[in-house]
């Protein structure tokens, strides 16, 4: 079978296979890699998932992308070791479920992608005898997940940039307490500044001799593993072939694109609810067709979603036949009617985020943190506009409430229990560099590190 090829959303770079797409991160024309066509899973194959554990479903989904690149016994072993933690689906109400993606090593959903991506990277680098520096901007959880996943992977150096005032203490400690091949840099600026610096470094000819790669959600390796839990959830809450509603708290739209990929591969989906915080560029675009990125991005309680211009939007636009360049300019409008049929988007204020946490606890005795609360309120908004009927629905909780102890305690009156893997990090000393949001300074820093 021929290898699946990935092309750039900017359309000016040659198509590459998964190995190259993963190692490069961003395409040379600054576009995002995306499959030329989506591999399909037959309904009968999807129906068998109901009897399979998570890691087996991961193997079956991901092998469609890795055929000819990673031998299947190796991929199966990667899936087994990456996905050795539970993925709880708690009943909220009859057929409405809460999927907790917070049981991985850093207690956020980003572990799902980072753990698999690090294994693939490690293998590709070893095969080619290559080295790489992974440059990542984080709004809190990516940095921790990436740092943990790539910690001590031979051939990899990790540099994480985070906005000093926009990450919680526990988010910060999960990334600044690792040593060895992991370096963290606190930037006096916003997440968008960090992301802009990283993007500029990738395009800088003076840094061309440094083999840079990205582990942000711009990397296709971050995206594909995030399609798996939608297959998994459907296999547990729906009958074979029955469409599911997913409500997803969204920032850079990597998580949401996982659901889009799953649907393109054949998973029956009734609606994808893309719930955002005050950074409402996308719901406005979906309603009007006019895209205005939000700059600077707005601070909200759900800080991992303080994104003024979701980088994966270029991929979503591509799925619907449009073209958006890397600056956010739309050169060709996507099929908005089709997009609206498949996707609902709504902006949730901090006030409603707080009341979401409170009502969820009062009504169901289940604890949410701010991101999950945005998804819950987004589901309410959708359900007010379109009837759920008897369909199953899955609300995605993307982080452990213990990552946001201050916000949660303010609402319910007590601090959530801290998972043991987080407690271990808290006991270690922190170590990070600090820098202004100044690209030239960052460039010198990178050059010095690679001298
Ligand atoms: C990163 C993150 C999000 C947003 O995910 P995207 O893929 O960027 O849309 C939501 N919740 C939490 C807890 C996160 O860490």
Coordinates of C-alpha atoms and ligand atoms in Angstrom, one line a residue:
X1 CA 0.0 0.0 0.0
X2 CA 1.3 3.5 -0.8
X3 CA 2.2 5.8 2.0
X4 CA -0.4 8.4 3.0
X5 CA 0.9 11.9 2.0
X6 CA 0.5 15.1 3.9
X7 CA 0.3 18.5 2.1
X8 CA 0.5 22.0 3.5
X9 CA -2.5 24.2 4.0
X10 CA -0.6 27.0 2.2
X11 CA -0.2 24.8 -0.8
X12 CA 3.4 25.9 -1.6
X13 CA 5.4 23.0 -0.2
X14 CA 5.7 19.5 -1.5
X15 CA 3.7 16.8 0.1
X16 CA 5.6 14.6 2.5
X17 CA 5.0 11.4 4.5
X18 CA 4.1 11.2 8.1
X19 CA 7.7 10.9 9.3
X20 CA 8.7 14.2 7.6
X21 CA 5.5 16.0 8.5
X22 CA 6.1 15.0 12.2
X23 CA 9.8 15.9 12.2
X24 CA 9.3 19.2 10.4
X25 CA 6.2 20.3 12.4
X26 CA 5.5 23.4 10.3
X27 CA 5.7 23.1 6.5
X28 CA 8.5 25.2 4.8
X29 CA 5.8 27.5 3.4
X30 CA 4.6 28.0 7.0
X31 CA 1.4 26.1 6.3
X32 CA 0.1 23.2 8.4
X33 CA 0.4 19.6 7.3
X34 CA -2.8 17.7 6.6
X35 CA -3.6 14.4 5.0
X36 CA -4.3 14.6 1.3
X37 CA -7.2 12.3 1.9
X38 CA -8.6 10.7 5.0
X39 CA -8.2 7.0 5.5
X40 CA -11.6 5.4 6.2
X41 CA -12.7 2.9 8.8
X42 CA -15.6 0.7 7.7
X43 CA -18.7 0.8 10.0
X44 CA -18.2 -3.0 10.7
X45 CA -14.6 -2.2 12.0
X46 CA -15.8 0.7 14.1
X47 CA -18.5 -1.6 15.6
X48 CA -15.8 -3.9 16.9
X49 CA -14.3 -1.1 19.0
X50 CA -17.1 -1.7 21.6
X51 CA -15.2 -4.7 22.8
X52 CA -11.6 -3.3 22.6
X53 CA -9.6 -1.5 25.2
X54 CA -8.4 2.0 24.5
X55 CA -4.9 1.1 23.4
X56 CA -6.3 -1.3 20.8
X57 CA -8.6 1.3 19.4
X58 CA -5.7 3.7 19.2
X59 CA -3.7 1.1 17.3
X60 CA -6.5 0.5 14.8
X61 CA -7.1 4.2 14.2
X62 CA -3.4 5.3 14.0
X63 CA -2.3 2.4 11.9
X64 CA -4.3 3.9 9.1
X65 CA -1.8 6.8 9.1
X66 CA 1.4 4.9 9.9
X67 CA 1.0 2.1 7.3
X68 CA 4.4 1.7 5.6
X69 CA 6.1 3.9 8.2
X70 CA 5.8 2.1 11.5
X71 CA 5.6 -1.7 11.6
X72 CA 2.3 -2.8 13.2
X73 CA 3.9 -4.7 16.1
X74 CA 5.9 -1.6 17.1
X75 CA 2.9 0.7 16.8
X76 CA 0.9 -1.7 19.0
X77 CA 3.6 -1.7 21.6
X78 CA 3.7 2.2 21.5
X79 CA -0.1 2.3 22.0
X80 CA 0.1 -0.1 24.9
X81 CA 2.8 1.8 26.7
X82 CA 1.4 5.3 25.9
X83 CA -2.2 4.6 27.0
X84 CA -1.8 2.8 30.2
X85 CA -4.1 5.0 32.2
X86 CA -8.0 5.0 32.5
X87 CA -10.3 7.2 30.3
X88 CA -13.4 7.6 32.5
X89 CA -16.8 8.2 31.1
X90 CA -19.0 9.4 33.9
X91 CA -22.8 9.5 33.5
X92 CA -24.2 13.0 33.9
X93 CA -27.8 12.3 33.0
X94 CA -29.2 9.2 31.2
X95 CA -27.3 9.5 27.8
X96 CA -25.1 12.5 28.6
X97 CA -21.6 11.7 29.6
X98 CA -18.5 13.4 30.9
X99 CA -15.3 12.1 29.4
X100 CA -12.3 12.8 31.7
X101 CA -9.1 13.1 29.7
X102 CA -7.2 14.0 32.8
X103 CA -5.6 10.7 34.0
X104 CA -2.3 10.9 32.1
X105 CA 1.1 11.9 33.5
X106 CA 0.4 15.6 33.6
X107 CA -3.4 15.5 34.1
X108 CA -4.5 17.1 30.9
X109 CA -5.8 15.8 27.6
X110 CA -2.6 16.9 26.0
X111 CA -0.9 13.8 27.4
X112 CA -2.8 11.7 24.8
X113 CA -1.1 13.3 21.9
X114 CA 2.3 14.1 23.5
X115 CA 2.9 10.5 24.8
X116 CA 2.3 9.0 21.3
X117 CA 4.2 11.8 19.5
X118 CA 7.3 11.4 21.7
X119 CA 7.4 7.7 20.9
X120 CA 7.1 8.3 17.2
X121 CA 9.7 11.0 17.3
X122 CA 12.1 8.8 19.3
X123 CA 11.8 6.0 16.8
X124 CA 12.2 8.2 13.6
X125 CA 15.2 10.0 15.1
X126 CA 16.9 6.7 16.0
X127 CA 16.2 5.2 12.6
X128 CA 17.7 8.2 10.8
X129 CA 20.4 8.9 13.4
X130 CA 19.0 12.5 13.6
X131 CA 18.8 15.0 16.4
X132 CA 16.1 17.6 16.9
X133 CA 15.2 20.6 19.1
X134 CA 11.5 20.8 19.9
X135 CA 10.4 24.3 20.3
X136 CA 7.0 24.8 21.9
X137 CA 4.9 27.7 23.0
X138 CA 2.5 26.8 25.7
X139 CA -0.5 28.4 27.4
X140 CA 0.0 26.0 30.3
X141 CA -0.7 22.3 29.6
X142 CA 1.1 21.6 26.3
X143 CA 4.4 22.5 27.9
X144 CA 3.9 20.1 30.8
X145 CA 2.7 17.3 28.6
X146 CA 5.4 17.7 26.0
X147 CA 8.2 18.1 28.6
X148 CA 7.1 14.9 30.4
X149 CA 6.6 12.9 27.2
X150 CA 10.0 13.9 25.7
X151 CA 12.0 13.9 28.9
X152 CA 15.1 11.7 28.4
X153 CA 14.2 10.7 24.8
X154 CA 17.6 10.4 23.1
X155 CA 18.2 12.8 20.2
X156 CA 15.7 15.3 21.5
X157 CA 16.2 18.7 23.2
X158 CA 13.1 20.5 24.4
X159 CA 12.7 24.2 24.8
X160 CA 9.3 25.4 26.2
X161 CA 8.1 29.0 26.2
X162 CA 5.3 30.0 28.5
X163 CA 3.7 33.4 29.4
X164 CA 4.8 34.1 33.0
X165 CA 1.5 35.4 34.3
X166 CA -0.9 33.2 32.4
X167 CA -0.2 29.7 33.7
X168 CA -1.2 28.4 37.1
X169 CA 1.4 27.4 39.7
X170 CA 0.7 23.7 39.2
X171 CA 0.9 24.0 35.5
X172 CA 4.2 25.8 35.8
X173 CA 5.7 23.3 38.3
X174 CA 4.8 20.4 36.0
X175 CA 7.2 21.8 33.4
X176 CA 9.9 23.6 35.3
X177 CA 10.9 20.7 37.6
X178 CA 12.2 18.4 34.9
X179 CA 15.9 18.8 34.0
X180 CA 18.2 16.9 31.5
X181 CA 17.0 17.6 28.0
X182 CA 14.2 19.9 29.0
X183 CA 14.6 23.7 29.3
X184 CA 11.7 26.1 30.1
X185 CA 11.6 29.9 29.4
X186 CA 9.2 32.3 31.1
X187 CA 8.2 35.1 28.8
X188 CA 7.1 38.5 30.0
X189 CA 4.2 38.5 27.6
X190 CA 1.1 36.6 26.5
X191 CA 0.7 33.2 24.9
X192 CA 0.3 34.8 21.5
X193 CA 3.8 36.4 22.0
X194 CA 5.3 33.0 22.8
X195 CA 3.6 31.5 19.8
X196 CA 4.7 34.3 17.5
X197 CA 8.3 33.9 18.7
X198 CA 8.3 30.2 18.0
X199 CA 6.7 30.7 14.6
X200 CA 9.3 33.3 13.7
X201 CA 12.2 31.1 14.7
X202 CA 10.9 28.4 12.4
X203 CA 11.0 30.8 9.5
X204 CA 14.3 32.5 10.3
X205 CA 17.1 31.6 7.8
X206 CA 19.7 32.4 10.5
X207 CA 18.5 29.5 12.5
X208 CA 18.2 27.1 9.5
X209 CA 21.2 25.1 10.7
X210 CA 19.3 24.1 13.9
X211 CA 17.0 21.2 13.3
X212 CA 13.9 22.7 14.8
X213 CA 10.6 21.0 15.2
X214 CA 7.4 21.8 17.0
X215 CA 5.2 19.8 19.3
X216 CA 2.4 22.4 19.3
X217 CA -1.0 21.5 18.0
X218 CA 0.4 22.8 14.6
X219 CA 2.2 19.4 14.5
X220 CA 0.1 16.8 12.7
X221 CA 1.5 14.3 15.3
X222 CA -0.4 16.2 18.0
X223 CA -3.6 16.0 16.1
X224 CA -4.0 12.4 14.9
X225 CA -3.9 10.7 18.4
X226 CA -6.6 13.1 19.5
X227 CA -9.1 11.5 17.1
X228 CA -8.8 8.2 19.0
X229 CA -10.8 9.2 22.2
X230 CA -13.8 10.2 20.1
X231 CA -13.9 6.7 18.6
X232 CA -13.4 5.3 22.1
X233 CA -16.2 7.4 23.6
X234 CA -18.6 6.5 20.9
X235 CA -17.8 2.8 21.3
X236 CA -18.8 3.1 25.0
X237 CA -21.9 5.3 24.9
X238 CA -23.5 4.7 21.5
X239 CA -25.0 1.8 19.6
X240 CA -23.1 0.8 16.5
X241 CA -23.7 3.5 13.8
X242 CA -25.4 5.9 16.2
X243 CA -24.3 9.5 15.9
X244 CA -22.8 11.2 19.0
X245 CA -22.7 14.9 20.0
X246 CA -19.3 16.0 21.3
X247 CA -18.8 19.3 23.3
X248 CA -15.2 20.3 23.3
X249 CA -13.6 23.2 25.1
X250 CA -11.4 24.9 22.5
X251 CA -8.4 27.2 22.2
X252 CA -6.1 26.3 19.3
X253 CA -8.7 23.8 18.0
X254 CA -6.4 20.7 18.1
X255 CA -8.8 18.8 20.3
X256 CA -11.8 19.8 18.1
X257 CA -9.9 18.8 15.0
X258 CA -9.5 15.4 16.5
X259 CA -13.2 15.0 16.3
X260 CA -13.3 16.4 12.8
X261 CA -10.6 13.8 11.8
X262 CA -12.6 11.0 13.4
X263 CA -15.7 12.1 11.5
X264 CA -13.8 12.3 8.2
X265 CA -12.6 8.7 8.9
X266 CA -16.1 7.5 9.3
X267 CA -17.2 8.0 12.9
X268 CA -20.9 8.9 13.0
X269 CA -21.1 12.4 14.6
X270 CA -24.3 14.3 15.2
X271 CA -22.7 17.6 16.1
X272 CA -19.3 19.0 17.2
X273 CA -19.7 21.8 19.7
X274 CA -16.7 24.1 19.7
X275 CA -17.0 25.9 23.0
X276 CA -14.6 28.9 23.4
X277 CA -14.1 31.5 26.1
X278 CA -14.1 35.2 25.5
X279 CA -11.8 34.7 22.5
X280 CA -14.8 34.5 20.2
X281 CA -13.2 34.9 16.7
X282 CA -14.5 31.5 15.5
X283 CA -18.2 31.6 16.6
X284 CA -18.3 35.1 15.0
X285 CA -16.8 33.7 11.8
X286 CA -19.2 30.8 11.7
X287 CA -22.1 33.1 12.0
X288 CA -21.0 35.8 9.6
X289 CA -18.2 34.5 7.3
X290 CA -16.0 37.4 8.5
X291 CA -12.9 36.4 10.3
X292 CA -11.2 38.8 12.7
X293 CA -8.5 37.4 14.9
X294 CA -8.4 38.7 18.4
X295 CA -5.2 40.5 19.2
X296 CA -4.1 40.6 21.9
X297 CA -5.9 37.5 23.0
X298 CA -8.3 38.0 25.9
X299 CA -7.6 36.6 29.4
X300 CA -10.2 34.2 30.7
X301 CA -10.5 31.7 33.6
X302 CA -10.0 28.9 31.1
X303 CA -6.4 30.0 30.5
X304 CA -5.3 27.2 28.2
X305 CA -7.9 28.6 25.7
X306 CA -6.7 32.2 25.7
X307 CA -6.0 32.0 22.0
X308 CA -6.9 35.0 19.7
X309 CA -6.2 33.1 16.5
X310 CA -6.6 29.3 16.7
X311 CA -3.8 27.8 14.6
X312 CA -5.8 24.8 13.6
X313 CA -8.5 26.9 12.0
X314 CA -6.5 26.8 8.8
X315 CA -7.0 23.0 8.8
X316 CA -10.7 23.2 9.5
X317 CA -11.1 25.7 6.7
X318 CA -9.2 23.3 4.4
X319 CA -11.6 20.4 5.3
X320 CA -14.5 22.6 4.1
X321 CA -12.8 23.5 0.8
X322 CA -11.5 26.9 1.8
X323 CA -8.0 28.4 2.3
X324 CA -6.6 30.4 5.2
X325 CA -3.0 31.5 5.2
X326 CA -0.7 31.5 8.2
X327 CA -1.6 35.2 9.0
X328 CA -5.3 34.3 9.3
X329 CA -6.3 35.8 6.0
X330 CA -9.0 33.9 4.2
X331 CA -8.1 33.6 0.5
X332 CA -11.0 31.3 -0.2
X333 CA -14.1 30.9 1.9
X334 CA -14.9 27.4 3.1
X335 CA -18.4 26.0 2.7
X336 CA -20.0 27.7 5.6
X337 CA -23.3 26.0 5.3
X338 CA -21.7 22.6 5.6
X339 CA -19.6 23.8 8.5
X340 CA -22.7 25.0 10.3
X341 CA -24.4 21.7 9.7
X342 CA -21.5 19.8 11.4
X343 CA -20.3 22.3 13.9
X344 CA -21.8 24.6 16.5
X345 CA -19.7 27.2 18.2
X346 CA -20.4 29.5 21.2
X347 CA -18.5 31.8 23.4
X348 CA -18.8 31.3 27.2
X349 CA -18.0 34.2 29.6
X350 CA -16.1 33.8 32.8
X351 CA -19.3 34.4 34.7
X352 CA -21.0 31.4 33.0
X353 CA -17.8 29.4 33.4
X354 CA -18.0 29.8 37.2
X355 CA -21.7 29.1 37.3
X356 CA -21.1 26.0 35.1
X357 CA -18.7 24.6 37.8
X358 CA -21.2 25.4 40.5
X359 CA -24.3 24.0 38.8
X360 CA -22.5 20.9 37.7
X361 CA -21.4 20.2 41.3
X362 CA -24.8 21.1 42.8
X363 CA -26.8 19.1 40.2
X364 CA -24.7 16.0 39.6
X365 CA -22.0 16.0 42.4
X366 CA -19.4 15.9 39.7
X367 CA -16.4 18.3 39.7
X368 CA -15.4 20.3 36.7
X369 CA -12.5 22.8 36.2
X370 CA -13.0 25.9 34.1
X371 CA -12.2 24.3 30.7
X372 CA -14.7 21.5 31.2
X373 CA -17.3 24.1 32.5
X374 CA -16.9 25.9 29.2
X375 CA -17.7 22.7 27.3
X376 CA -20.7 22.1 29.6
X377 CA -22.2 25.5 29.0
X378 CA -21.5 25.2 25.3
X379 CA -23.5 22.0 25.3
X380 CA -26.4 23.9 27.0
X381 CA -26.3 26.6 24.3
X382 CA -26.4 24.0 21.6
X383 CA -29.2 22.1 23.2
X384 CA -31.2 25.3 23.5
X385 CA -30.8 25.8 19.7
X386 CA -31.2 22.2 18.5
X387 CA -32.8 19.2 20.3
X388 CA -30.6 16.4 21.5
X389 CA -33.5 14.0 21.3
X390 CA -32.4 10.5 22.4
X391 CA -28.8 10.9 21.0
X392 CA -25.8 10.3 23.2
X393 CA -23.7 13.3 24.1
X394 CA -20.1 13.5 25.5
X395 CA -18.8 16.5 27.3
X396 CA -15.1 16.6 27.2
X397 CA -13.2 17.6 30.4
X398 CA -9.7 18.4 29.4
X399 CA -7.9 18.9 32.7
X400 CA -7.9 17.6 36.3
X401 CA -9.7 20.0 38.6
X402 CA -6.5 19.9 40.8
X403 CA -4.7 21.9 38.1
X404 CA -7.0 24.8 39.0
X405 CA -7.3 24.6 42.8
X406 CA -7.9 28.3 43.4
X407 CA -10.7 28.7 40.8
X408 CA -12.4 25.4 41.9
X409 CA -12.2 26.2 45.6
X410 CA -13.7 29.6 45.1
X411 CA -16.8 28.0 43.7
X412 CA -17.3 24.8 45.7
X413 CA -15.6 25.8 48.9
X414 CA -12.9 23.1 49.0
X415 CA -9.7 22.3 47.1
X416 CA -9.7 19.2 44.9
X417 CA -7.4 16.2 45.6
X418 CA -4.1 16.4 43.9
X419 CA -3.2 13.3 41.8
X420 CA -0.1 11.5 43.0
X421 CA 1.9 12.2 39.8
X422 CA 1.4 16.0 40.3
X423 CA 2.3 15.8 44.0
X424 CA 5.7 14.3 43.0
X425 CA 6.5 17.2 40.7
X426 CA 5.5 19.8 43.4
X427 CA 8.3 18.5 45.7
X428 CA 11.0 19.1 43.1
X429 CA 12.9 22.4 42.8
X430 CA 11.9 24.7 39.9
X431 CA 14.4 25.8 37.3
X432 CA 13.6 28.1 34.4
X433 CA 15.0 31.1 32.4
X434 CA 13.2 34.4 32.0
X435 CA 13.0 36.7 29.0
X436 CA 11.2 39.7 27.6
X437 CA 8.9 39.0 24.6
X438 CA 11.7 40.1 22.3
X439 CA 12.4 37.9 19.3
X440 CA 16.1 39.0 18.9
X441 CA 16.8 38.0 22.5
X442 CA 15.2 34.7 22.0
X443 CA 17.2 34.1 18.8
X444 CA 20.5 34.8 20.6
X445 CA 19.4 32.4 23.3
X446 CA 18.7 29.7 20.7
X447 CA 22.0 30.3 19.0
X448 CA 23.9 30.1 22.2
X449 CA 22.2 26.9 23.2
X450 CA 23.2 25.3 19.9
X451 CA 26.7 26.8 19.6
Ligands
LIG1 C1 -4.9 23.0 25.5 C2 -6.2 22.9 26.3 C3 -7.4 23.2 25.8 C4 -7.6 23.7 24.4 O1 -7.3 22.7 23.5 P1 -7.0 23.1 21.9 O2 -6.6 21.8 21.3 O3 -5.9 24.1 21.9 O4 -8.3 23.6 21.4 C5 -8.5 23.0 26.6 N1 -8.4 22.6 27.9 C6 -7.2 22.4 28.4 C7 -7.2 22.0 29.9 C8 -6.1 22.5 27.7 O5 -4.9 22.3 28.3

